[in-house]
Amino acid sequence: MRISLRRRLAAGTAALTLAGSLLGAVAAAPAASADTLPDFDFSACPDLPADADPQFWQCNIAVTYGGTFKLGSIETTIESPITLVYANGFDPVTYEPKTVFGSFKASKFLVQPGLFGDPFVTAIYAQPKYAGGLNTDGGKLNLNLTVSVQNPLLGSRCSIGSSSAPIALQLGIGTTNPPPPNTPISGEPPVVVSTNPVVLKTTVVDNAFAVPRADKCGLDLGLENWLVNLYAGLPSAAGNNTAIFKQYASFKPYTELS
Amino acid sequence: MRKLGKIAIPIVGSAALLFGMTGTAFASATITSGGAPYTGDVLGTNLGNVTLAGNSFLGPIINTCTSASLGAYTKYDGTDGKLNSVSISGCTNNRHGTTTVTATGLPYIGGHVDHDPVSGGRDGKIVIDAPNSAVDVKAILDLPDWGLMGVECHYGLTTSTPLSIDVYNPSNSNKPEPSNPHGQGKLAGQSLQFISGDSVCPASASANGNFQIVTDPGGADLELGA
């Protein structure tokens, strides 16, 4: 099927918007504020490995409620919560750390309104997706993401990054050491904002990650990858991208979960 | 809003370690020194680093201490053990900070020593009874990587699971540090539970380390038998 120029232009715009949305992947649902804590549902906690000692494992729920996400030439303010559930623990003798992924939920967010006011055909949405690699090595929250770019003209599998080449974030509290042009930034140490359950407020950051090119945009074949890449400035080398995630985090030891 | 200040508990682990060593001198079997039943103080001194660890949402906090000594009392039959003194120093953690471990509420009373040999392994074990309300190991953690300083956590033995330390006689070729000529104790993955402190303190702490055990004063060897 041939795609009209008008549609292609609309798609191009959408793609650009997409980049913006990508960044925004964070915001979609009602934004949590510093005064309104999100609900923490520990029923979604993953099962532990068979050999895990529950005394040394905990389930964590991290809700990113604000911040910014700059990918290439697109910078988005996070306005909708992104919720990550995971378990982590260690072997009490060897101290080998382990992490088990639970779930990752982020609403799609509007990157660009429809050119004709329509919410479907020409509007562009983006939605962050978990792409593996979750661990806490180095005292950081490390995880891989892709950003799904959603518009009928871009196909059903358009994304920024892929499972084989994801956006690899290493989110930490301490000061970063990025390549230029970025300069070091720091997160915010955790502060207790609630004790029942314990809820911490913190900011984790990373501005030393790279953003890969678009993947499978346009009939799922990559025909429109160039458009997304052009708009978003992809691929974007390390030193040109920034994640500042403001989070509420809660946790429970597995001895309290049954 | 209060500063989170406490995330880690690694210190607790070390405290637990100490407990084990002291509290229970050798009992339920026969403890001798120089061929005669021994009742009196014993001294446990670390062989290599002693480590303590607790979990956090950003990964485990592992404390490594270069010096640890435990002073305990025991009767020749292993009963009436007391942990009278604990000294742990030189502790750093894997978040580029330091950790201070202190045992409060000493002496810790309760426990026993069993002659419980395992083929190719220990000759017996020191058992610290649990729960034990006297045990209170305080850990103060500085965690610069996370911007947290002075996190205070207290750990004890609150469950019914006792703390156990494997004991090796001086002649046991399978002891943890064969090059050390004295009797030894091995603390491996024993847990302490959070009892008070910052809301972010780890729920449990794990301790690991090897110790030589001799009489105090005198530094004479001890033998655990049936």
GROMACS .gro file of C-alpha atoms in nm, chain A residues 80-168:
model
   89
   80SER     CA    1   0.284   1.044   3.452
   81PRO     CA    2   0.405   0.778   3.692
   82ILE     CA    3   0.630   0.496   3.588
   83THR     CA    4   0.618   0.204   3.827
   84LEU     CA    5   0.888  -0.058   3.861
   85VAL     CA    6   0.846  -0.361   4.089
   86TYR     CA    7   1.143  -0.580   4.162
   87ALA     CA    8   1.297  -0.801   4.426
   88ASN     CA    9   1.658  -0.790   4.530
   89GLY     CA   10   1.867  -0.972   4.783
   90PHE     CA   11   2.193  -1.150   4.835
   91ASP     CA   12   2.347  -1.476   4.943
   92PRO     CA   13   2.422  -1.441   5.316
   93VAL     CA   14   2.754  -1.625   5.286
   94THR     CA   15   2.895  -1.516   4.951
   95TYR     CA   16   2.714  -1.180   4.940
   96GLU     CA   17   2.641  -1.236   4.574
   97PRO     CA   18   2.363  -0.990   4.487
   98LYS     CA   19   2.065  -1.097   4.280
   99THR     CA   20   1.768  -0.914   4.134
  100VAL     CA   21   1.435  -1.045   4.011
  101PHE     CA   22   1.219  -0.835   3.780
  102GLY     CA   23   0.855  -0.801   3.874
  103SER     CA   24   0.677  -0.555   3.651
  104PHE     CA   25   0.722  -0.226   3.471
  105LYS     CA   26   0.424  -0.007   3.399
  106ALA     CA   27   0.425   0.321   3.215
  107SER     CA   28   0.131   0.475   3.042
  108LYS     CA   29   0.163   0.590   2.688
  109PHE     CA   30   0.177   0.962   2.664
  110LEU     CA   31   0.095   1.201   2.392
  111VAL     CA   32   0.397   1.324   2.208
  112GLN     CA   33   0.216   1.518   1.945
  113PRO     CA   34  -0.153   1.596   1.912
  114GLY     CA   35  -0.325   1.488   1.594
  115LEU     CA   36  -0.276   1.728   1.306
  116PHE     CA   37  -0.650   1.736   1.251
  117GLY     CA   38  -0.749   1.717   1.611
  118ASP     CA   39  -0.791   1.343   1.592
  119PRO     CA   40  -0.648   1.130   1.872
  120PHE     CA   41  -0.564   0.827   1.662
  121VAL     CA   42  -0.452   0.865   1.306
  122THR     CA   43  -0.207   1.151   1.317
  123ALA     CA   44  -0.143   1.181   1.690
  124ILE     CA   45   0.175   1.023   1.815
  125TYR     CA   46   0.225   0.849   2.147
  126ALA     CA   47   0.523   0.705   2.320
  127GLN     CA   48   0.545   0.442   2.589
  128PRO     CA   49   0.855   0.320   2.771
  129LYS     CA   50   0.898  -0.055   2.783
  130TYR     CA   51   1.119  -0.270   3.000
  131ALA     CA   52   1.391  -0.437   2.799
  132GLY     CA   53   1.578  -0.644   3.057
  133GLY     CA   54   1.907  -0.592   3.233
  134LEU     CA   55   1.766  -0.509   3.575
  135ASN     CA   56   2.018  -0.515   3.858
  136THR     CA   57   2.162  -0.300   4.136
  137ASP     CA   58   2.529  -0.341   4.054
  138GLY     CA   59   2.738  -0.053   4.180
  139GLY     CA   60   2.464   0.067   4.411
  140LYS     CA   61   2.260   0.191   4.117
  141LEU     CA   62   1.930   0.097   3.961
  142ASN     CA   63   2.036  -0.040   3.626
  143LEU     CA   64   1.774  -0.125   3.367
  144ASN     CA   65   1.727  -0.132   2.993
  145LEU     CA   66   1.441   0.043   2.820
  146THR     CA   67   1.300   0.085   2.477
  147VAL     CA   68   1.044   0.347   2.387
  148SER     CA   69   0.751   0.231   2.183
  149VAL     CA   70   0.646   0.491   1.927
  150GLN     CA   71   0.280   0.458   1.853
  151ASN     CA   72   0.115   0.587   1.541
  152PRO     CA   73  -0.066   0.389   1.271
  153LEU     CA   74   0.171   0.518   1.006
  154LEU     CA   75   0.474   0.398   1.193
  155GLY     CA   76   0.351   0.044   1.229
  156SER     CA   77   0.297  -0.162   1.540
  157ARG     CA   78   0.658  -0.227   1.635
  158CYS     CA   79   0.823   0.111   1.602
  159SER     CA   80   1.054   0.188   1.890
  160ILE     CA   81   1.357   0.379   1.994
  161GLY     CA   82   1.606   0.116   2.086
  162SER     CA   83   1.552  -0.256   2.068
  163SER     CA   84   1.600  -0.562   2.283
  164SER     CA   85   1.945  -0.609   2.134
  165ALA     CA   86   2.034  -0.239   2.149
  166PRO     CA   87   1.835  -0.086   2.435
  167ILE     CA   88   1.863   0.240   2.623
  168ALA     CA   89   2.078   0.121   2.913
   0.00000   0.00000   0.00000
